[in-house]
PDB file of C-alpha atoms in Angstrom:
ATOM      1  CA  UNK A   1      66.946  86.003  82.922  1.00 69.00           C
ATOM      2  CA  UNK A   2      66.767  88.315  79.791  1.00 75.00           C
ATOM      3  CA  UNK A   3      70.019  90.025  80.841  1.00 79.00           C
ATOM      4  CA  UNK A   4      71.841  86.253  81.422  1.00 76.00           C
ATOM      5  CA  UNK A   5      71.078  85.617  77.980  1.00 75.00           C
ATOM      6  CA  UNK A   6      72.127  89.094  76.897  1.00 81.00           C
ATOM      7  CA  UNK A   7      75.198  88.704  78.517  1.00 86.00           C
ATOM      8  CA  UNK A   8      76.348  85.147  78.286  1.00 87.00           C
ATOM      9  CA  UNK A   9      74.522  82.986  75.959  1.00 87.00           C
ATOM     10  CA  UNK A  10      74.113  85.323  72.940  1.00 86.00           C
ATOM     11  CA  UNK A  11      77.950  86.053  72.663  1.00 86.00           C
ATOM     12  CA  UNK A  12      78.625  82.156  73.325  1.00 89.00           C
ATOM     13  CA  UNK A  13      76.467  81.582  70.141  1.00 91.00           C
ATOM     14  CA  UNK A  14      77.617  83.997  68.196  1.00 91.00           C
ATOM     15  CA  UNK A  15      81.119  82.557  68.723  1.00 87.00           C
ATOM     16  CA  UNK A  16      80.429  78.890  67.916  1.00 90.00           C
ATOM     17  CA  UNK A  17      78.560  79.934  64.759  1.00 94.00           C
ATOM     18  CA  UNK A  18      81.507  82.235  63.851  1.00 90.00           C
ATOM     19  CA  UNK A  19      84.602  79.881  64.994  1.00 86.00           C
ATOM     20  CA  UNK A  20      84.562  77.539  61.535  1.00 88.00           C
ATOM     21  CA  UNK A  21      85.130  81.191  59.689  1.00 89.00           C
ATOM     22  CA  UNK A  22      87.696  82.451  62.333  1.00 86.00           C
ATOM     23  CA  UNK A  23      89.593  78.827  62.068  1.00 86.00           C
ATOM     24  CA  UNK A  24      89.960  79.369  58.153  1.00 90.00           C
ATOM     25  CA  UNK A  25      91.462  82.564  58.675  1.00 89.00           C
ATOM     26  CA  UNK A  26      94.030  81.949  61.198  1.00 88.00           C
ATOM     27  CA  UNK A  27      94.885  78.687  59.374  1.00 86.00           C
ATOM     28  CA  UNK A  28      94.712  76.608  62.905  1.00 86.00           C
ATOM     29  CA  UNK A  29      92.901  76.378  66.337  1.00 85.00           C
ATOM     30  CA  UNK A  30      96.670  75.598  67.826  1.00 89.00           C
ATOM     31  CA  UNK A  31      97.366  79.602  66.567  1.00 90.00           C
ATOM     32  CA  UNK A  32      93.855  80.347  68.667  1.00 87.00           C
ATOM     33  CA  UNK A  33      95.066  79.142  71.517  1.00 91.00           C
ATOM     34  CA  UNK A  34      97.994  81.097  70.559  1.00 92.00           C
ATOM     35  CA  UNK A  35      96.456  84.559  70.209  1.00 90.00           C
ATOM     36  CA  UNK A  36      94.389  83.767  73.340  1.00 90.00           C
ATOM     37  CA  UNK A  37      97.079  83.339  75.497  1.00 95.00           C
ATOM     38  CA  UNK A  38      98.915  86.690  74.415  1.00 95.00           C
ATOM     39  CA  UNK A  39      95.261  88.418  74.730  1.00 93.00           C
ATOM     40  CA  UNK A  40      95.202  87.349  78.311  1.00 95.00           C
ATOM     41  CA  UNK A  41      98.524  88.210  79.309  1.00 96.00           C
ATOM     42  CA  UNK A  42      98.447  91.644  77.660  1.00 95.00           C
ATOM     43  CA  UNK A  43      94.657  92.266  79.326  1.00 92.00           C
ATOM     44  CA  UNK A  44      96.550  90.852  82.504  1.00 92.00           C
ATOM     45  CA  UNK A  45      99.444  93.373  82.301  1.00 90.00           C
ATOM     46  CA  UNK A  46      96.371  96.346  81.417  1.00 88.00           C
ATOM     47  CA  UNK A  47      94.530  95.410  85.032  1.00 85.00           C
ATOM     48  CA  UNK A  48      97.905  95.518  86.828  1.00 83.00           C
ATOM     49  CA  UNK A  49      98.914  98.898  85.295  1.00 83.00           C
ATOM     50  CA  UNK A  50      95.360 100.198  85.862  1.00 78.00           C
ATOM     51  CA  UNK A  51      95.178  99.079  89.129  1.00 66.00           C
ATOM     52  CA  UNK A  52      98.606 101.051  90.073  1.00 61.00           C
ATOM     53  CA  UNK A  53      96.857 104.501  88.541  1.00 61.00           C
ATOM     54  CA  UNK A  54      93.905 103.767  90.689  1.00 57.00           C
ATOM     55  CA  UNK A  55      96.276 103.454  94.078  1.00 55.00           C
TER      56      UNK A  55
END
């Protein structure tokens, strides 16, 4: 259980207590949604390229 809460709940409420500040800095939560779409793809494109190395 101690490694659950390690692993999922701390960094869940670190986020919502830091989200207000990250919202004031990016100036909209339409531009999060933004930058978390082109961190995804880019982590996508980093499994697919590391999986090639691997084969």
């Amino acid at each position: 259980m101690g490694l659950f809460n390690v692993q999922i709940c701390i960094p869940q409420i670190v986020a919502s207590l830091a989200s207000p500040v990250i919202v004031m800095v990016i100036g909209s939560i339409a531009n999060i949604f933004v930058i978390a779409a082109v961190t995804m793809v880019l982590a996508a494109g980093a499994v697919w390229i590391l999986r090639d190395i691997r084969d």
